[in-house]
Coordinates of C-alpha atoms in Angstrom, one line a residue:
X1 CA -22.8 95.1 -97.8
X2 CA -24.3 95.5 -101.3
X3 CA -24.2 92.7 -103.8
X4 CA -21.2 93.4 -106.1
X5 CA -19.0 94.9 -103.5
X6 CA -17.4 91.5 -102.8
X7 CA -15.6 92.0 -106.2
X8 CA -14.2 95.4 -105.1
X9 CA -12.6 94.2 -101.9
X10 CA -9.3 92.2 -102.0
X11 CA -7.2 90.3 -99.4
X12 CA -5.4 93.1 -97.5
X13 CA -2.4 90.8 -96.8
X14 CA -1.8 89.3 -100.2
X15 CA -3.8 91.6 -102.5
X16 CA -5.5 88.6 -104.0
X17 CA -9.1 88.6 -105.2
X18 CA -11.8 87.4 -102.8
X19 CA -14.5 84.8 -103.4
X20 CA -17.9 85.0 -101.6
X21 CA -19.3 81.9 -100.0
X22 CA -22.0 80.9 -97.5
X23 CA -23.9 84.1 -98.5
X24 CA -27.2 85.0 -96.9
X25 CA -28.9 87.8 -98.8
X26 CA -31.8 90.2 -98.1
X27 CA -32.6 91.7 -101.5
X28 CA -29.5 93.5 -102.8
X29 CA -27.8 93.2 -99.4
X30 CA -25.3 90.5 -98.4
X31 CA -26.2 90.0 -94.7
X32 CA -23.6 87.4 -93.9
X33 CA -21.1 85.2 -95.6
X34 CA -17.4 84.6 -95.9
X35 CA -14.8 86.3 -98.2
X36 CA -11.9 83.9 -99.0
X37 CA -8.6 84.4 -100.9
X38 CA -6.6 81.7 -102.7
X39 CA -4.1 81.9 -99.8
X40 CA -6.7 80.6 -97.4
X41 CA -7.5 83.8 -95.6
X42 CA -11.1 84.1 -94.5
X43 CA -12.9 87.3 -93.7
X44 CA -16.4 87.1 -92.3
X45 CA -19.5 89.3 -93.0
X46 CA -21.8 89.9 -90.1
X47 CA -25.0 92.0 -90.2
X48 CA -23.9 93.3 -93.6
X49 CA -20.5 94.5 -92.4
X50 CA -17.4 92.8 -93.7
X51 CA -14.5 92.4 -91.3
X52 CA -11.4 92.8 -93.3
X53 CA -9.0 93.5 -90.4
X54 CA -5.5 92.2 -90.9
X55 CA -3.3 91.0 -89.2
X56 CA -5.8 88.6 -87.6
X57 CA -3.8 89.0 -84.3
X58 CA -3.2 92.7 -84.0
X59 CA 0.1 94.0 -82.7
X60 CA 0.1 95.2 -79.1
X61 CA 0.0 98.9 -80.1
X62 CA -3.0 98.4 -82.3
X63 CA -4.8 96.3 -79.6
X64 CA -4.3 99.0 -77.0
X65 CA -5.6 101.7 -79.4
X66 CA -8.6 99.5 -80.3
X67 CA -9.4 98.9 -76.6
X68 CA -9.2 102.7 -75.9
X69 CA -11.5 103.5 -78.8
X70 CA -14.1 100.9 -77.7
X71 CA -14.1 102.3 -74.2
X72 CA -14.5 105.9 -75.5
X73 CA -17.2 105.3 -78.0
X74 CA -20.1 106.3 -75.9
X75 CA -18.6 109.6 -74.8
X76 CA -16.6 110.5 -78.0
X77 CA -19.2 112.6 -79.8
X78 CA -20.3 114.2 -76.5
X79 CA -16.8 115.6 -75.6
X80 CA -15.1 116.0 -79.0
X81 CA -16.5 119.5 -79.6
X82 CA -14.4 120.7 -76.6
X83 CA -11.4 120.2 -78.8
X84 CA -12.6 123.0 -81.1
X85 CA -14.1 125.3 -78.5
X86 CA -10.8 125.2 -76.5
X87 CA -9.1 127.1 -79.3
X88 CA -12.1 129.2 -80.4
X89 CA -12.6 127.3 -83.6
X90 CA -15.8 126.4 -85.4
X91 CA -15.8 122.6 -85.9
X92 CA -17.8 122.6 -89.1
X93 CA -15.6 125.4 -90.7
X94 CA -12.4 123.5 -89.8
X95 CA -13.7 120.1 -91.1
X96 CA -15.1 121.6 -94.3
X97 CA -11.8 123.3 -95.0
X98 CA -9.9 120.0 -94.7
X99 CA -12.3 118.2 -97.0
X100 CA -12.0 121.1 -99.5
X101 CA -8.4 119.8 -100.0
X102 CA -9.8 116.5 -101.5
X103 CA -11.0 118.3 -104.7
X104 CA -14.0 116.1 -104.9
X105 CA -16.5 115.8 -107.7
X106 CA -20.1 114.6 -107.3
X107 CA -19.1 111.2 -108.8
X108 CA -15.9 110.7 -106.9
X109 CA -15.0 107.4 -105.3
X110 CA -13.6 108.2 -101.9
X111 CA -11.9 106.2 -99.1
X112 CA -12.0 107.4 -95.5
X113 CA -9.8 105.4 -93.1
X114 CA -10.1 105.9 -89.3
X115 CA -13.6 107.2 -90.1
X116 CA -14.6 107.1 -86.4
X117 CA -18.2 108.1 -85.6
X118 CA -18.6 109.9 -89.0
X119 CA -18.2 113.6 -88.2
X120 CA -16.1 114.0 -91.4
X121 CA -17.9 111.2 -93.2
X122 CA -21.2 113.1 -93.3
X123 CA -19.4 116.2 -94.8
X124 CA -17.7 114.1 -97.5
X125 CA -21.0 112.4 -98.3
X126 CA -22.7 115.8 -98.8
X127 CA -20.1 116.6 -101.4
X128 CA -21.0 113.5 -103.4
X129 CA -24.0 112.9 -105.6
X130 CA -25.9 109.6 -106.3
X131 CA -23.1 108.4 -108.5
X132 CA -20.5 109.0 -105.8
X133 CA -19.2 106.3 -103.5
X134 CA -17.7 106.6 -100.0
X135 CA -16.0 103.7 -98.4
X136 CA -15.7 104.3 -94.6
X137 CA -13.4 102.1 -92.6
X138 CA -12.4 101.9 -88.9
X139 CA -10.8 99.4 -86.6
X140 CA -13.4 99.9 -83.9
X141 CA -16.8 98.2 -84.3
X142 CA -18.4 100.6 -81.8
X143 CA -17.2 103.7 -83.7
X144 CA -18.1 102.3 -87.0
X145 CA -21.6 101.4 -85.8
X146 CA -22.2 105.0 -84.9
X147 CA -20.8 106.2 -88.2
X148 CA -23.2 103.8 -90.2
X149 CA -26.2 105.2 -88.2
X150 CA -25.2 108.7 -89.0
X151 CA -24.9 108.0 -92.7
X152 CA -28.3 106.5 -93.2
X153 CA -29.7 109.6 -95.0
X154 CA -26.7 110.1 -97.3
X155 CA -27.4 110.4 -101.0
X156 CA -24.1 108.9 -102.0
X157 CA -23.5 105.2 -101.9
X158 CA -21.9 104.3 -98.5
X159 CA -19.9 101.2 -98.0
X160 CA -18.6 100.6 -94.5
X161 CA -16.1 97.9 -93.4
X162 CA -13.9 97.0 -90.5
X163 CA -10.3 97.3 -91.6
X164 CA -6.8 98.2 -90.5
X165 CA -5.6 101.5 -92.0
X166 CA -2.2 100.1 -92.9
X167 CA -3.5 96.9 -94.6
X168 CA -6.1 98.3 -97.0
X169 CA -8.4 95.7 -98.7
X170 CA -8.4 97.4 -102.1
X171 CA -6.6 97.1 -105.4
X172 CA -4.2 99.7 -106.6
X173 CA -5.7 102.9 -108.0
X174 CA -9.2 102.2 -106.6
X175 CA -10.0 105.7 -105.4
X176 CA -10.1 109.3 -106.5
X177 CA -9.2 110.6 -103.0
X178 CA -8.3 109.3 -99.6
X179 CA -9.0 111.0 -96.2
X180 CA -7.9 110.4 -92.7
X181 CA -8.1 112.7 -89.7
X182 CA -7.3 111.8 -86.1
X183 CA -5.8 108.6 -84.6
X184 CA -3.1 108.0 -87.1
X185 CA -0.4 108.7 -84.5
X186 CA -1.5 105.5 -82.7
X187 CA -1.1 103.3 -85.8
X188 CA 1.4 100.4 -85.4
X189 CA 3.0 101.3 -88.8
X190 CA 2.4 104.9 -89.9
X191 CA 4.8 104.7 -92.8
X192 CA 3.0 101.7 -94.2
X193 CA -0.4 103.5 -93.7
X194 CA 0.8 106.4 -95.9
X195 CA 2.2 104.0 -98.5
X196 CA -1.1 102.1 -98.6
X197 CA -3.1 105.4 -99.0
X198 CA -0.9 106.3 -102.0
X199 CA -1.2 102.7 -103.4
X200 CA -5.0 102.7 -103.5
X201 CA -5.4 106.2 -104.8
X202 CA -5.1 106.8 -108.5
X203 CA -2.2 108.9 -109.9
X204 CA -3.4 112.5 -109.8
X205 CA -5.8 111.8 -106.9
X206 CA -5.5 113.5 -103.5
X207 CA -4.6 112.2 -100.1
X208 CA -5.4 114.4 -97.0
X209 CA -4.2 113.4 -93.5
X210 CA -4.2 115.1 -90.1
X211 CA -3.7 114.6 -86.4
X212 CA -2.4 116.1 -83.2
X213 CA 1.2 117.2 -83.0
X214 CA 2.7 120.1 -81.1
X215 CA 4.8 122.1 -83.6
X216 CA 8.5 122.3 -82.8
X217 CA 8.5 126.0 -82.1
X218 CA 5.9 125.7 -79.4
X219 CA 7.2 122.7 -77.5
X220 CA 9.3 124.7 -75.1
X221 CA 6.6 127.3 -74.3
X222 CA 4.2 127.2 -71.4
X223 CA 1.4 126.7 -73.9
X224 CA 3.0 123.7 -75.4
X225 CA 4.2 122.1 -72.1
X226 CA 0.7 122.5 -70.5
X227 CA -1.1 120.9 -73.5
X228 CA 1.4 118.0 -73.9
X229 CA 1.2 117.3 -70.2
X230 CA -2.6 117.2 -70.4
X231 CA -2.8 115.2 -73.7
X232 CA 0.2 113.0 -74.6
X233 CA -1.1 112.8 -78.1
X234 CA 0.5 116.2 -78.7
X235 CA 3.9 114.8 -78.0
X236 CA 3.9 112.7 -81.3
X237 CA 6.3 114.2 -83.9
X238 CA 5.1 115.4 -87.3
X239 CA 5.4 112.3 -89.5
X240 CA 6.6 114.0 -92.7
X241 CA 9.6 111.6 -92.9
X242 CA 7.1 108.7 -93.3
X243 CA 5.3 110.1 -96.4
X244 CA 5.5 107.9 -99.5
X245 CA 7.8 108.6 -102.4
X246 CA 4.7 109.1 -104.6
X247 CA 3.8 112.3 -102.7
X248 CA 3.7 115.3 -105.0
X249 CA 2.8 119.0 -104.4
X250 CA 2.8 118.3 -100.6
X251 CA 1.3 121.0 -98.5
X252 CA 1.4 121.3 -94.7
X253 CA -0.9 123.5 -92.5
X254 CA -1.3 123.8 -88.8
X255 CA -4.9 124.1 -87.7
X256 CA -7.1 124.1 -84.6
X257 CA -5.1 126.4 -82.4
X258 CA -2.0 125.6 -84.4
X259 CA -1.5 122.2 -82.6
X260 CA -3.0 119.9 -85.2
X261 CA -1.3 119.3 -88.6
X262 CA -3.0 118.6 -91.8
X263 CA -1.1 117.8 -95.0
X264 CA -2.3 117.0 -98.5
X265 CA -0.5 115.6 -101.5
X266 CA -1.2 114.6 -105.1
X267 CA -0.4 110.9 -105.7
X268 CA 2.3 110.4 -108.3
X269 CA 3.9 107.3 -109.8
X270 CA 7.2 106.1 -108.3
X271 CA 10.1 108.5 -107.6
X272 CA 9.9 112.0 -109.1
X273 CA 11.2 112.5 -112.6
X274 CA 13.9 115.0 -113.5
X275 CA 16.5 115.4 -116.2
X276 CA 19.6 114.2 -114.4
X277 CA 21.8 114.0 -117.5
X278 CA 22.0 117.5 -119.0
X279 CA 25.6 118.9 -119.1
X280 CA 26.1 121.3 -116.2
X281 CA 27.9 124.5 -117.3
X282 CA 30.9 125.8 -115.4
X283 CA 34.4 124.7 -114.3
X284 CA 33.2 121.5 -112.5
X285 CA 31.0 120.3 -115.4
X286 CA 29.5 116.8 -115.6
X287 CA 25.9 116.0 -115.0
X288 CA 23.9 115.3 -111.8
X289 CA 24.2 111.6 -112.5
X290 CA 27.9 111.5 -113.2
X291 CA 28.6 113.6 -110.2
X292 CA 26.9 111.0 -108.0
X293 CA 27.8 107.7 -109.8
X294 CA 31.2 108.7 -111.3
X295 CA 33.2 109.3 -108.2
X296 CA 36.6 107.6 -107.8
X297 CA 38.9 107.1 -104.8
X298 CA 40.4 110.3 -103.4
X299 CA 43.8 111.5 -104.7
X300 CA 46.7 113.3 -103.0
X301 CA 46.6 117.1 -102.7
X302 CA 49.5 117.3 -105.2
X303 CA 47.6 115.3 -107.8
X304 CA 44.5 117.4 -107.2
X305 CA 46.5 120.6 -107.7
X306 CA 48.0 119.4 -110.9
X307 CA 44.7 118.3 -112.2
X308 CA 43.1 121.7 -111.6
X309 CA 46.1 123.4 -113.2
X310 CA 45.8 121.2 -116.3
X311 CA 42.0 121.6 -116.4
X312 CA 42.4 125.4 -116.3
X313 CA 45.1 125.5 -119.1
X314 CA 43.0 123.3 -121.4
X315 CA 39.8 125.3 -120.8
X316 CA 37.9 122.1 -120.3
X317 CA 35.6 121.4 -117.4
X318 CA 37.0 119.2 -114.6
X319 CA 34.5 116.5 -115.6
X320 CA 35.7 116.5 -119.2
X321 CA 39.4 116.7 -118.3
X322 CA 39.1 113.8 -115.7
X323 CA 37.0 111.7 -118.0
X324 CA 39.5 111.9 -120.8
X325 CA 42.5 111.5 -118.5
X326 CA 41.1 108.4 -116.8
X327 CA 40.0 106.8 -120.0
X328 CA 43.4 107.4 -121.6
X329 CA 45.3 105.9 -118.6
X330 CA 42.9 103.0 -118.2
X331 CA 43.1 102.0 -121.9
X332 CA 46.9 102.2 -121.7
X333 CA 47.2 100.0 -118.6
X334 CA 44.8 97.3 -119.9
X335 CA 46.4 97.2 -123.3
X336 CA 43.6 98.7 -125.4
X337 CA 44.4 100.5 -128.6
X338 CA 42.3 102.7 -130.9

């Protein structure tokens, strides 16, 4: 961990600033120490690697995923290429196409969550120049150790940390882009993970995410059934319903034999903006907002028929006729006069 990075990280639970203590340094590197927040949370640094994982006691789903990753670390890079060769895909071509979606510049500041052993990290790093920064994070110490080793020759500034992808230890708007491929299906809170990615990415920045999921139109085919039986990861549904409200210009693509999804979106601010108050032409009239917020209790069919007849004779829209009629009756009954 480079000196100065302690100011970039924050408490992933409370979003408070962290204070470094008990620091042991080797030149510009912080070899060990403790990062503490005003709430009393303590995050230790060992061998230059900050452990910012939260919750401190992981939920059972995350513990199971972590155990599986730690057991697979030795064989992961050896067998992963089979995923691509099974479908006749070139791994480097596929990975580069995903990273193209980040729209990186040489000086971009990028976050990769679930970075694993670094097969995507090294491609992202090649897109960055000496002024670029790549923060690589994973829940698995064994996977992250392999990633760090792979990244030693990178030109860009690389900052690794242990962290939980749905409790990110960064302030709002810290990154130009955020990337995650693989393993997000196993997150204990996928919705929160997407929300966190949007939170730490500046407005206008890109988020790119992908993982396994058999598309709906293939689930009842022999192809789909065979693969889902062999690998339960394909059973996970596409998590589009968990995307954050800040997602704009969202695009979805099925890759690697059509059984992995990858979507990307531009980060916006809050809910989308639209003019909900312009007068809508036509017999119904009103605005989008009045049609939603201005509804009253239902009337009898006879009253509805009379209202439509009166509206047609006056040439007013139904919105205008009802608004005038209700106002007039209400003012009369509560004793208001002009």
